[in-house]
Short mmCIF file of C-alpha atoms and ligand atoms in Angstrom, two decimals:
data_model
loop_
_atom_site.label_atom_id
_atom_site.label_comp_id
_atom_site.label_asym_id
_atom_site.label_seq_id
_atom_site.Cartn_x
_atom_site.Cartn_y
_atom_site.Cartn_z
CA MET A 1 85.66 98.71 129.97
CA GLU A 2 86.01 99.15 126.23
CA ASP A 3 88.88 101.49 126.87
CA ILE A 4 91.04 98.55 127.84
CA LYS A 5 90.77 97.06 124.35
CA THR A 6 93.59 97.86 121.98
CA SER A 7 92.93 98.57 118.31
CA TRP A 8 94.34 95.17 117.53
CA ASP A 9 91.89 93.52 119.96
CA ILE A 10 89.10 95.16 118.02
CA VAL A 11 90.57 94.10 114.68
CA GLU A 12 90.48 90.52 115.94
CA LEU A 13 86.93 90.88 117.28
CA SER A 14 85.78 92.38 113.98
CA ARG A 15 87.00 89.26 112.17
CA GLN A 16 85.41 86.69 114.45
CA GLN A 17 83.45 84.09 112.56
CA ASP A 18 80.53 84.14 114.97
CA ARG A 19 79.60 87.72 114.08
CA MET A 20 76.18 88.04 112.50
CA THR A 21 76.25 87.61 108.73
CA GLY A 22 74.31 89.72 106.26
CA HIS A 23 71.66 87.02 106.04
CA GLU A 24 71.26 86.74 109.82
CA LEU A 25 70.94 90.48 110.29
CA ILE A 26 68.36 90.69 107.53
CA ASP A 27 66.35 87.81 109.02
CA LEU A 28 66.40 89.27 112.53
CA ILE A 29 65.62 92.88 111.63
CA PHE A 30 63.17 92.63 108.73
CA GLU A 31 60.09 90.67 107.74
CA ASP A 32 59.06 89.11 104.44
CA PHE A 33 62.58 89.14 103.01
CA ILE A 34 62.70 87.97 99.40
CA GLU A 35 66.19 87.44 98.05
CA PHE A 36 66.97 88.53 94.49
CA HIS A 37 69.92 87.23 92.53
CA GLY A 38 72.27 88.18 89.76
CA ASP A 39 73.81 91.21 88.08
CA ARG A 40 71.96 90.58 84.78
CA SER A 41 75.28 90.32 83.05
CA ILE A 42 77.59 87.50 84.04
CA GLY A 43 76.49 85.86 87.26
CA ASP A 44 75.34 85.87 90.84
CA ASP A 45 77.95 86.70 93.44
CA LYS A 46 77.20 84.88 96.69
CA ALA A 47 79.37 87.33 98.62
CA ILE A 48 76.47 89.79 98.34
CA VAL A 49 72.90 89.06 99.40
CA GLY A 50 70.11 91.43 98.61
CA GLY A 51 66.45 91.82 98.02
CA ILE A 52 63.31 93.44 99.37
CA ALA A 53 61.78 93.18 102.83
CA SER A 54 59.65 95.15 105.20
CA LEU A 55 60.78 97.15 108.20
CA LYS A 56 57.79 97.35 110.54
CA GLY A 57 55.47 97.21 107.57
CA LYS A 58 57.38 99.59 105.31
CA PRO A 59 59.09 98.28 102.17
CA VAL A 60 62.86 98.60 102.01
CA THR A 61 65.70 97.26 99.89
CA VAL A 62 68.34 95.43 101.91
CA ILE A 63 71.82 94.48 100.79
CA GLY A 64 74.44 92.69 102.84
CA VAL A 65 77.88 91.28 102.44
CA GLN A 66 77.77 87.61 103.28
CA LYS A 67 80.79 86.33 105.15
CA GLY A 68 80.58 82.66 106.01
CA LYS A 69 80.60 81.15 109.47
CA ASN A 70 82.68 78.14 108.49
CA LEU A 71 85.06 77.13 105.76
CA SER A 72 82.53 75.62 103.39
CA ASP A 73 80.27 78.70 103.63
CA ASN A 74 83.29 80.87 103.14
CA ILE A 75 84.37 79.06 100.03
CA GLU A 76 80.92 79.75 98.60
CA THR A 77 80.85 83.39 99.65
CA ASN A 78 84.54 83.98 98.96
CA PHE A 79 85.16 85.05 102.60
CA GLY A 80 82.92 88.05 102.10
CA GLN A 81 85.03 89.52 99.31
CA PRO A 82 82.63 90.71 96.61
CA SER A 83 83.49 90.38 92.94
CA PRO A 84 82.58 93.03 90.36
CA GLU A 85 79.34 91.17 89.62
CA GLY A 86 78.49 91.43 93.33
CA TYR A 87 78.87 95.20 93.29
CA ARG A 88 76.84 95.33 90.08
CA LYS A 89 74.10 93.23 91.65
CA ALA A 90 74.06 95.59 94.63
CA LEU A 91 73.83 98.58 92.31
CA ARG A 92 71.03 96.98 90.31
CA LEU A 93 69.05 96.52 93.51
CA MET A 94 69.76 100.09 94.60
CA LYS A 95 68.52 101.51 91.30
CA GLN A 96 65.44 99.33 91.63
CA ALA A 97 64.90 100.73 95.13
CA GLU A 98 65.17 104.25 93.75
CA LYS A 99 62.57 103.52 91.09
CA PHE A 100 60.08 102.31 93.68
CA ASN A 101 61.07 104.93 96.23
CA ARG A 102 62.26 102.46 98.85
CA PRO A 103 64.98 103.27 101.40
CA ILE A 104 68.17 101.21 101.11
CA ILE A 105 69.94 99.54 104.00
CA CYS A 106 73.40 98.01 103.53
CA PHE A 107 75.25 95.73 105.94
CA VAL A 108 78.98 95.82 105.29
CA ASN A 109 81.45 93.25 106.53
CA THR A 110 84.27 92.61 104.09
CA PRO A 111 88.03 92.29 104.30
CA GLY A 112 87.98 94.01 100.92
CA ALA A 113 86.88 93.62 97.32
CA TYR A 114 88.06 90.32 95.82
CA SER A 115 91.58 90.64 94.46
CA GLY A 116 91.83 87.63 92.17
CA ALA A 117 92.56 87.59 88.44
CA THR A 118 88.89 87.22 87.48
CA ALA A 119 88.03 90.32 89.51
CA GLU A 120 90.53 92.34 87.47
CA GLU A 121 89.32 90.85 84.20
CA ARG A 122 85.75 91.81 85.06
CA GLY A 123 86.72 95.34 86.07
CA GLN A 124 86.78 95.53 89.86
CA GLY A 125 87.99 99.13 89.74
CA SER A 126 85.32 100.11 87.27
CA ALA A 127 82.57 98.34 89.27
CA ILE A 128 83.49 100.13 92.50
CA ALA A 129 83.85 103.47 90.71
CA THR A 130 80.39 103.07 89.20
CA ASN A 131 78.85 102.29 92.58
CA LEU A 132 80.39 105.40 94.14
CA LEU A 133 79.18 107.54 91.27
CA GLU A 134 75.65 106.10 91.22
CA MET A 135 75.21 106.03 95.00
CA SER A 136 76.16 109.71 95.08
CA GLY A 137 73.01 110.46 93.12
CA LEU A 138 70.38 108.17 94.68
CA SER A 139 67.19 110.01 95.56
CA VAL A 140 66.20 107.57 98.32
CA PRO A 141 67.79 107.46 101.76
CA VAL A 142 70.70 105.04 102.18
CA ILE A 143 71.92 103.81 105.56
CA SER A 144 75.06 101.67 105.66
CA ILE A 145 76.08 99.75 108.73
CA LEU A 146 79.61 98.42 109.15
CA THR A 147 79.12 95.17 111.03
CA GLY A 148 82.60 93.61 111.03
CA GLU A 149 85.54 94.43 108.82
CA GLY A 150 85.19 97.51 106.66
CA GLY A 151 87.99 96.93 104.20
CA SER A 152 88.87 99.74 101.82
CA GLY A 153 87.17 100.50 98.50
CA GLY A 154 85.31 97.21 98.76
CA ALA A 155 83.47 98.54 101.83
CA LEU A 156 83.12 102.08 100.50
CA ALA A 157 81.35 100.73 97.41
CA LEU A 158 78.34 100.00 99.67
CA SER A 159 78.79 102.96 102.01
CA VAL A 160 78.19 106.18 100.09
CA ALA A 161 75.21 106.63 102.39
CA ASN A 162 73.26 109.37 104.12
CA GLU A 163 74.32 107.81 107.37
CA VAL A 164 77.13 105.38 108.11
CA TRP A 165 76.83 103.44 111.34
CA ILE A 166 79.26 100.99 112.86
CA MET A 167 78.99 98.20 115.38
CA GLU A 168 81.02 98.62 118.54
CA ASN A 169 83.66 96.06 117.60
CA ALA A 170 83.76 96.64 113.88
CA THR A 171 86.44 98.48 111.88
CA TYR A 172 86.71 100.64 108.77
CA SER A 173 90.03 101.34 107.13
CA ILE A 174 91.93 102.25 104.00
CA LEU A 175 93.45 98.76 103.90
CA SER A 176 93.89 95.79 106.23
CA PRO A 177 96.53 96.50 108.89
CA GLU A 178 98.58 93.68 107.34
CA GLY A 179 98.45 95.28 103.91
CA PHE A 180 99.15 98.69 105.39
CA ALA A 181 102.25 97.43 107.20
CA THR A 182 103.43 95.68 104.04
CA ILE A 183 103.11 98.81 101.93
CA LEU A 184 104.60 101.25 104.41
CA TRP A 185 107.21 99.14 106.18
CA LYS A 186 107.56 96.15 103.84
CA ASP A 187 106.66 94.00 106.82
CA GLY A 188 103.19 92.52 107.16
CA SER A 189 103.99 91.22 110.63
CA LYS A 190 103.81 94.78 111.96
CA ALA A 191 100.04 94.75 111.52
CA LYS A 192 99.46 95.31 115.23
CA GLU A 193 101.47 98.52 115.24
CA ALA A 194 99.77 99.59 112.04
CA SER A 195 96.30 99.08 113.54
CA GLU A 196 97.11 101.54 116.34
CA LEU A 197 98.12 104.23 113.85
CA MET A 198 95.24 103.65 111.47
CA LYS A 199 92.42 104.99 113.69
CA MET A 200 90.17 102.24 112.45
CA THR A 201 88.05 101.46 115.51
CA ALA A 202 84.47 102.61 115.98
CA LYS A 203 85.52 105.12 118.63
CA ASP A 204 88.25 106.68 116.45
CA LEU A 205 85.96 106.75 113.44
CA LEU A 206 83.19 108.51 115.35
CA GLU A 207 85.69 111.06 116.65
CA ASN A 208 86.84 111.71 113.08
CA LYS A 209 83.22 111.93 111.85
CA ILE A 210 83.77 109.07 109.41
CA VAL A 211 80.79 107.32 111.03
CA ASP A 212 77.67 108.86 112.53
CA LYS A 213 76.64 106.33 115.14
CA ILE A 214 77.95 103.36 117.10
CA ILE A 215 75.69 100.34 117.55
CA LEU A 216 76.53 98.78 120.91
CA GLU A 217 77.43 95.14 121.27
CA TYR A 218 77.85 95.31 125.05
CA ASN A 219 75.76 96.68 127.88
CA GLY A 220 78.41 97.47 130.45
CA GLU A 221 80.22 94.15 130.78
CA LYS A 222 77.35 92.09 129.46
CA LYS A 223 77.51 91.00 125.85
CA LEU A 224 74.20 91.65 124.09
CA THR A 225 72.56 88.75 122.29
CA ASN A 226 72.15 88.85 118.52
CA GLU A 227 68.42 89.43 119.04
CA GLU A 228 69.05 92.38 121.35
CA ILE A 229 71.48 93.96 118.88
CA ALA A 230 69.04 93.38 116.03
CA ASN A 231 66.18 94.92 118.04
CA ASN A 232 68.25 98.02 118.73
CA LEU A 233 69.13 98.26 115.06
CA GLN A 234 65.52 97.86 114.07
CA GLU A 235 64.49 100.72 116.36
CA GLU A 236 67.33 102.97 115.19
CA LEU A 237 66.56 102.26 111.54
CA GLU A 238 62.89 103.00 112.04
CA LYS A 239 63.65 106.33 113.70
CA ALA A 240 66.15 107.30 111.00
CA LEU A 241 63.86 106.39 108.10
CA ASP A 242 61.04 108.37 109.71
CA ARG A 243 63.29 111.41 109.59
CA TYR A 244 64.07 110.91 105.90
CA SER A 245 60.43 110.28 105.03
CA LEU A 246 59.83 113.98 105.67
CA MET A 247 62.55 115.06 103.24
CA SER A 248 62.23 115.71 99.50
CA LYS A 249 64.28 113.67 97.03
CA GLU A 250 66.48 116.68 96.37
CA ASP A 251 67.12 117.17 100.07
CA ILE A 252 67.99 113.52 100.53
CA LYS A 253 70.60 113.83 97.77
CA LEU A 254 71.89 117.10 99.18
CA ASN A 255 72.11 115.65 102.67
CA ARG A 256 74.37 112.87 101.38
CA GLU A 257 76.47 115.25 99.33
CA ILE A 258 77.08 117.56 102.30
CA ARG A 259 78.04 114.57 104.41
CA PHE A 260 80.85 113.62 102.01
CA ARG A 261 81.86 117.11 100.88
CA LYS A 262 83.32 117.84 104.31
CA TYR A 263 86.18 115.36 103.81
CA MET B 1 107.47 110.93 65.36
CA SER B 2 108.79 111.03 61.86
CA LEU B 3 108.65 107.94 59.73
CA PHE B 4 111.72 109.03 57.84
CA LYS B 5 114.22 109.10 60.68
CA ALA B 6 117.22 106.92 59.92
CA LYS B 7 117.24 103.75 61.99
CA LYS B 8 119.73 103.94 64.78
CA LYS B 9 121.64 101.19 66.47
CA TYR B 10 121.31 100.77 70.21
CA ILE B 11 123.70 99.25 72.64
CA ARG B 12 122.36 96.26 74.54
CA ILE B 13 123.93 95.88 77.96
CA LYS B 14 124.12 92.49 79.59
CA PRO B 15 121.99 92.22 82.72
CA SER B 16 125.15 91.58 84.73
CA ASP B 17 126.47 95.01 83.75
CA TYR B 18 123.31 96.73 84.71
CA MET B 19 122.60 97.73 88.27
CA GLY B 20 118.85 98.06 87.97
CA ASP B 21 118.04 101.74 88.14
CA ASP B 22 116.77 103.84 85.28
CA THR B 23 119.87 105.82 84.56
CA VAL B 24 123.06 104.12 83.52
CA SER B 25 125.01 106.14 86.05
CA HIS B 26 127.95 103.81 86.34
CA LEU B 27 128.97 104.41 82.74
CA ASP B 28 131.34 107.29 82.30
CA VAL B 29 128.87 109.61 80.56
CA PRO B 30 127.11 112.82 81.58
CA GLU B 31 124.12 112.14 83.76
CA ASP B 32 120.83 111.69 81.91
CA MET B 33 122.53 111.49 78.55
CA PHE B 34 121.50 107.86 78.23
CA LYS B 35 118.42 106.11 79.58
CA LYS B 36 117.58 102.50 79.86
CA CYS B 37 114.16 101.63 78.52
CA PRO B 38 112.39 99.58 81.22
CA HIS B 39 110.34 97.91 78.52
CA CYS B 40 112.79 96.77 75.80
CA LYS B 41 115.86 97.15 78.04
CA ASN B 42 117.84 98.95 75.34
CA ILE B 43 120.06 101.84 76.27
CA ILE B 44 118.90 104.88 74.38
CA TYR B 45 120.29 108.33 73.77
CA ALA B 46 118.02 110.59 75.81
CA LYS B 47 117.71 113.16 73.03
CA ASP B 48 116.20 110.51 70.75
CA MET B 49 113.19 110.25 73.04
CA GLY B 50 112.08 113.75 72.16
CA ASP B 51 109.87 115.97 74.33
CA GLU B 52 107.29 113.21 74.44
CA LYS B 53 109.77 110.82 76.01
CA VAL B 54 108.94 107.83 73.89
CA CYS B 55 111.46 105.01 73.48
CA PRO B 56 112.60 105.12 69.82
CA CYS B 57 113.16 101.33 69.88
CA CYS B 58 109.90 99.97 71.21
CA GLY B 59 107.59 102.93 71.65
CA TYR B 60 107.49 102.68 75.46
CA ASN B 61 106.13 105.83 77.04
CA PHE B 62 108.41 107.04 79.82
CA ARG B 63 106.59 108.56 82.76
CA LEU B 64 106.17 112.30 82.44
CA SER B 65 106.17 114.83 85.24
CA SER B 66 103.05 116.95 85.50
CA LYS B 67 104.96 119.86 84.00
CA GLU B 68 106.16 117.83 81.03
CA ARG B 69 102.62 116.58 80.49
CA LEU B 70 101.14 120.07 80.55
CA ASP B 71 103.83 121.26 78.11
CA ASN B 72 102.90 118.37 75.80
CA ILE B 73 99.16 118.89 75.90
CA CYS B 74 98.28 122.55 76.53
CA ASP B 75 98.65 125.30 73.96
CA GLU B 76 101.78 127.20 74.83
CA GLY B 77 101.33 129.77 77.57
CA THR B 78 97.63 129.05 78.15
CA PHE B 79 97.79 126.99 81.35
CA VAL B 80 96.53 128.88 84.39
CA PRO B 81 96.89 126.99 87.68
CA PHE B 82 93.92 126.74 90.03
CA ASN B 83 94.23 126.27 93.80
CA GLU B 84 97.98 125.86 93.58
CA GLU B 85 98.53 126.63 97.26
CA ILE B 86 95.66 124.82 98.87
CA GLU B 87 96.11 123.93 102.54
CA PRO B 88 95.10 120.54 103.94
CA LYS B 89 91.95 120.65 106.10
CA LYS B 90 93.61 118.35 108.54
CA THR B 91 97.13 117.41 109.54
CA PHE B 92 98.32 113.86 110.09
CA ASP B 93 100.82 112.98 112.76
CA PHE B 94 101.88 109.85 110.91
CA PRO B 95 105.58 109.10 111.56
CA ASP B 96 107.86 110.82 109.04
CA TYR B 97 104.94 111.89 106.84
CA GLU B 98 105.74 115.59 107.21
CA LYS B 99 109.31 114.92 106.08
CA LYS B 100 108.16 112.77 103.18
CA LEU B 101 105.88 115.55 101.95
CA GLU B 102 108.65 118.13 102.21
CA LYS B 103 110.99 115.92 100.25
CA ALA B 104 108.41 115.26 97.55
CA LYS B 105 107.79 119.01 97.21
CA GLU B 106 111.50 119.64 96.91
CA ASN B 107 112.06 116.90 94.34
CA THR B 108 109.12 117.76 92.12
CA GLY B 109 108.73 121.50 92.58
CA ILE B 110 104.99 121.07 93.05
CA ASN B 111 102.88 121.16 96.22
CA GLU B 112 100.94 117.95 95.89
CA ALA B 113 100.46 114.93 93.64
CA VAL B 114 98.08 116.69 91.26
CA VAL B 115 98.31 119.94 89.32
CA THR B 116 94.95 121.45 88.35
CA GLY B 117 94.03 124.42 86.23
CA PHE B 118 92.51 125.76 83.05
CA SER B 119 94.05 125.89 79.61
CA LYS B 120 93.44 125.69 75.90
CA ILE B 121 93.94 122.63 73.71
CA GLY B 122 94.03 123.55 70.03
CA GLY B 123 92.26 126.77 70.98
CA ILE B 124 89.50 125.06 72.97
CA ASP B 125 89.04 125.94 76.64
CA THR B 126 89.15 123.11 79.13
CA ALA B 127 89.73 122.34 82.79
CA ILE B 128 92.65 120.00 83.25
CA ALA B 129 94.19 117.97 86.07
CA VAL B 130 97.48 116.12 85.80
CA MET B 131 98.59 113.72 88.49
CA ASP B 132 102.30 113.36 89.11
CA ALA B 133 103.62 109.89 89.89
CA GLY B 134 106.85 111.52 91.07
CA PHE B 135 105.05 112.89 94.13
CA ILE B 136 104.67 109.99 96.62
CA MET B 137 103.58 107.73 93.72
CA GLY B 138 100.82 110.15 92.78
CA SER B 139 98.90 108.95 95.80
CA MET B 140 95.60 110.58 96.70
CA GLY B 141 95.10 112.19 100.09
CA ILE B 142 92.92 115.08 101.20
CA VAL B 143 94.63 117.79 99.13
CA VAL B 144 94.58 115.76 95.91
CA GLY B 145 90.91 114.90 96.50
CA GLU B 146 90.02 118.49 97.27
CA LYS B 147 91.84 119.92 94.25
CA ILE B 148 90.12 117.52 91.87
CA THR B 149 86.73 118.17 93.52
CA LEU B 150 87.20 121.93 93.28
CA LEU B 151 88.24 121.62 89.64
CA PHE B 152 85.05 119.73 88.76
CA GLU B 153 82.95 122.24 90.71
CA GLU B 154 84.57 125.21 88.98
CA ALA B 155 84.34 123.56 85.56
CA THR B 156 80.63 122.97 86.19
CA LYS B 157 80.21 126.67 87.00
CA ARG B 158 82.18 127.76 83.93
CA LYS B 159 80.49 125.09 81.74
CA LEU B 160 83.81 123.60 80.70
CA PRO B 161 84.91 120.04 79.94
CA VAL B 162 87.35 118.32 82.32
CA ILE B 163 90.37 116.30 81.22
CA ILE B 164 92.23 114.32 83.86
CA PHE B 165 95.53 112.54 83.39
CA ALA B 166 95.51 109.85 86.06
CA ALA B 167 98.86 108.62 87.37
CA SER B 168 98.62 107.17 90.82
CA GLY B 169 99.46 104.25 93.02
CA GLY B 170 96.09 104.78 94.72
CA ALA B 171 95.04 106.19 98.05
CA ARG B 172 97.63 107.87 100.29
CA MET B 173 98.21 105.40 103.13
CA GLN B 174 99.52 108.01 105.56
CA GLU B 175 96.19 109.84 105.56
CA GLY B 176 94.31 106.64 106.30
CA ILE B 177 90.54 106.53 106.00
CA PHE B 178 90.42 110.20 104.92
CA SER B 179 92.11 109.17 101.68
CA LEU B 180 89.35 106.62 101.12
CA MET B 181 86.72 109.31 101.64
CA GLN B 182 88.21 111.35 98.77
CA MET B 183 87.01 108.67 96.34
CA ALA B 184 83.43 109.31 97.42
CA LYS B 185 83.82 113.08 97.66
CA ILE B 186 85.11 113.39 94.10
CA SER B 187 82.29 111.15 92.82
CA PHE B 188 79.68 113.73 93.86
CA ALA B 189 81.50 116.47 91.94
CA VAL B 190 81.93 114.26 88.86
CA ARG B 191 78.20 113.48 88.96
CA LYS B 192 77.12 117.11 89.11
CA HIS B 193 79.47 118.01 86.26
CA SER B 194 78.00 115.13 84.25
CA GLU B 195 74.39 116.08 85.09
CA ALA B 196 75.14 119.52 83.66
CA GLY B 197 75.76 117.80 80.33
CA LEU B 198 79.47 118.46 80.39
CA LEU B 199 82.23 116.26 79.04
CA TYR B 200 84.80 114.43 81.19
CA VAL B 201 87.71 112.68 79.49
CA SER B 202 89.89 110.46 81.64
CA VAL B 203 93.36 109.61 80.35
CA LEU B 204 95.04 106.71 82.11
CA THR B 205 98.80 106.99 82.27
CA ASP B 206 101.37 104.80 83.94
CA PRO B 207 100.48 103.80 86.64
CA THR B 208 96.73 104.01 87.31
CA THR B 209 95.86 101.71 90.18
CA GLY B 210 94.01 101.26 93.47
CA GLY B 211 91.61 103.89 94.74
CA VAL B 212 92.10 106.13 91.70
CA THR B 213 91.12 103.30 89.33
CA ALA B 214 88.20 102.54 91.64
CA SER B 215 86.90 106.09 91.45
CA PHE B 216 87.23 109.06 89.09
CA ALA B 217 89.70 107.49 86.63
CA MET B 218 87.02 105.01 85.56
CA ASP B 219 84.20 107.59 85.57
CA GLY B 220 85.09 109.36 82.33
CA ASP B 221 82.51 109.72 79.55
CA ILE B 222 85.48 108.75 77.45
CA ILE B 223 88.42 106.82 78.87
CA LEU B 224 91.72 106.84 76.97
CA ALA B 225 95.03 105.26 77.92
CA GLU B 226 98.61 105.44 76.78
CA PRO B 227 100.09 102.21 75.42
CA GLY B 228 101.62 99.92 78.02
CA THR B 229 100.11 101.79 80.98
CA LEU B 230 99.59 99.77 84.13
CA VAL B 231 95.85 99.86 84.86
CA GLY B 232 94.38 97.85 87.70
CA PHE B 233 92.65 97.79 91.05
CA ALA B 234 94.60 95.38 93.25
CA GLY B 235 98.39 95.25 93.21
CA ARG B 236 100.07 92.58 91.16
CA ARG B 237 101.70 90.93 94.18
CA VAL B 238 98.39 90.86 96.05
CA ILE B 239 96.70 89.12 93.12
CA GLU B 240 99.54 86.64 92.80
CA GLN B 241 99.22 85.88 96.51
CA THR B 242 95.47 85.42 96.15
CA MET B 243 95.88 83.18 93.11
CA LYS B 244 99.03 81.47 94.35
CA SER B 245 100.37 81.69 90.81
CA LYS B 246 102.24 84.09 88.55
CA LEU B 247 100.32 86.42 86.27
CA PRO B 248 101.06 86.93 82.58
CA LYS B 249 103.21 89.95 81.83
CA ASP B 250 100.54 92.05 80.13
CA PHE B 251 97.99 91.46 82.92
CA GLN B 252 96.57 94.84 84.04
CA SER B 253 97.98 96.72 81.06
CA ALA B 254 96.08 99.30 79.00
CA GLU B 255 95.83 96.64 76.31
CA PHE B 256 94.34 94.18 78.84
CA VAL B 257 91.63 96.58 80.04
CA LEU B 258 90.85 97.58 76.45
CA GLU B 259 90.38 93.91 75.52
CA HIS B 260 88.08 93.42 78.52
CA GLY B 261 85.99 96.40 77.57
CA PHE B 262 86.80 98.94 80.28
CA ILE B 263 88.36 101.73 78.26
CA ASP B 264 87.51 103.37 74.96
CA LYS B 265 90.83 103.65 73.21
CA ILE B 266 94.58 103.42 73.48
CA VAL B 267 96.25 106.51 72.08
CA LYS B 268 99.96 106.95 71.41
CA ARG B 269 101.50 109.87 73.22
CA ASP B 270 102.35 111.77 70.05
CA GLU B 271 98.69 111.56 68.95
CA LEU B 272 97.18 112.38 72.30
CA LYS B 273 96.84 116.12 71.95
CA ASP B 274 95.29 115.80 68.52
CA THR B 275 92.86 113.13 69.75
CA LEU B 276 91.83 115.23 72.74
CA TRP B 277 91.34 118.24 70.50
CA LYS B 278 89.10 116.25 68.14
CA ILE B 279 87.04 114.91 71.04
CA LEU B 280 86.61 118.42 72.47
CA LYS B 281 85.70 119.75 69.03
CA LEU B 282 83.10 117.02 68.47
CA HIS B 283 81.49 117.92 71.76
CA GLY B 284 80.94 121.41 70.53
CA THR B 285 82.97 123.09 73.19
CA LEU B 286 84.66 125.56 70.85
ZN1 ZN C 301 112.04 100.56 74.63
#
């Protein structure tokens, strides 16, 4: 039945406010989550949540983009658009994970990195660039899961991972279809047409080997509950991390490098 | 530029006389004889700009083609291109993209938006990449990403420094998500070059924005910029929409990012080669 959905249908589904947030996913999948705050430089970006938790008894570092479920949440979390200090907080937690040899799991759902004046003043480009560079060298396994919108460099900055998974109705793209249509045709209202060309749905992305796995949101026609999706994710994560636990640090790095060298 | 050049007078044309493109083509003069400076708006005699193409009135740096840049920076006759004819790993059936590429090749005489190779600067060997804003706004797709990655990999093998002149509107839209992946791919190569203890100097030239700013352009051990260069992540219009207000004129300039601590130094074009040479020399890469 998924075949009936157009790319635009999926774009709209990926943006729905009732999708699980970073916080919800973390609470459903892990135990003993302790949230850590701040980039140790200028502030604490609420668009990114992160900390340590256990996955079936094993310590992990978890990081998620936090999109709100209503307007007041969204004002606090800036509609899931991280600022430079958010990316720096994420990186701080990743380096901490590396020190203590913990796997890293990222949940990504962002329309894009924040594009306000403060973001430029605080070096949004530099913050993303640093994350890409540092993530490329992490010696612990990283699994990133696109759970809603995967918007551009802002999503990539949490997705230089050994494995990139995507939820059935999530997207990943170079830019929003609206932005894409504006740049190429000077007409943002052609977003629908743009979305068809952009190959941004889970199915297209798997075909193009941009993602490694699709996490189902439906069983046939039946929509899975949040708990069911989280249980599946928990099982998949456990299996994946078991695989990486047998690999040396060098091999974990090499595995990630080979994954991205093919592009 | 000489300090002793006699001051010249420049014609100022009223905005109503001026049609808005860079060349004053509607005046009855040979093409390219006069240029309008987009910064100070004076009409200048093209010859006065010199090979470095700097406005003699206000010091604005006109955009250089990759060839002009290489001529400015490399010791004469030392540049050896690397992977000039690289083929894309994938083709994109994006409407009119094929045509656009052909036209860009024709107009610029190069195959893609970056020229890579090896050369000498003041006698010192270096790997060098120059992006060309004349080629689809210097945008980065698979071939640009691959050429830069291969250059870093080869420089690591040959134990050479890398100098990159960034000039790019960002990721190449027509190649979609594959353009985004180049940002990550290059990062791995930059890291391995860096772990080998080798020097990477990034020079930001007008314009350096989007996915190039958010990847290798900001990864340099040393980051230089030409005066007045546009340096930013998001586009100006996008920010103004987000803020619902106008931005100051120098927002996202080289001077702005220097003030906010994201680059090391602004270097005038006529001092760039000398500065690069000194940096190379001080890193013992003679
Ligand atoms: Zn001028």
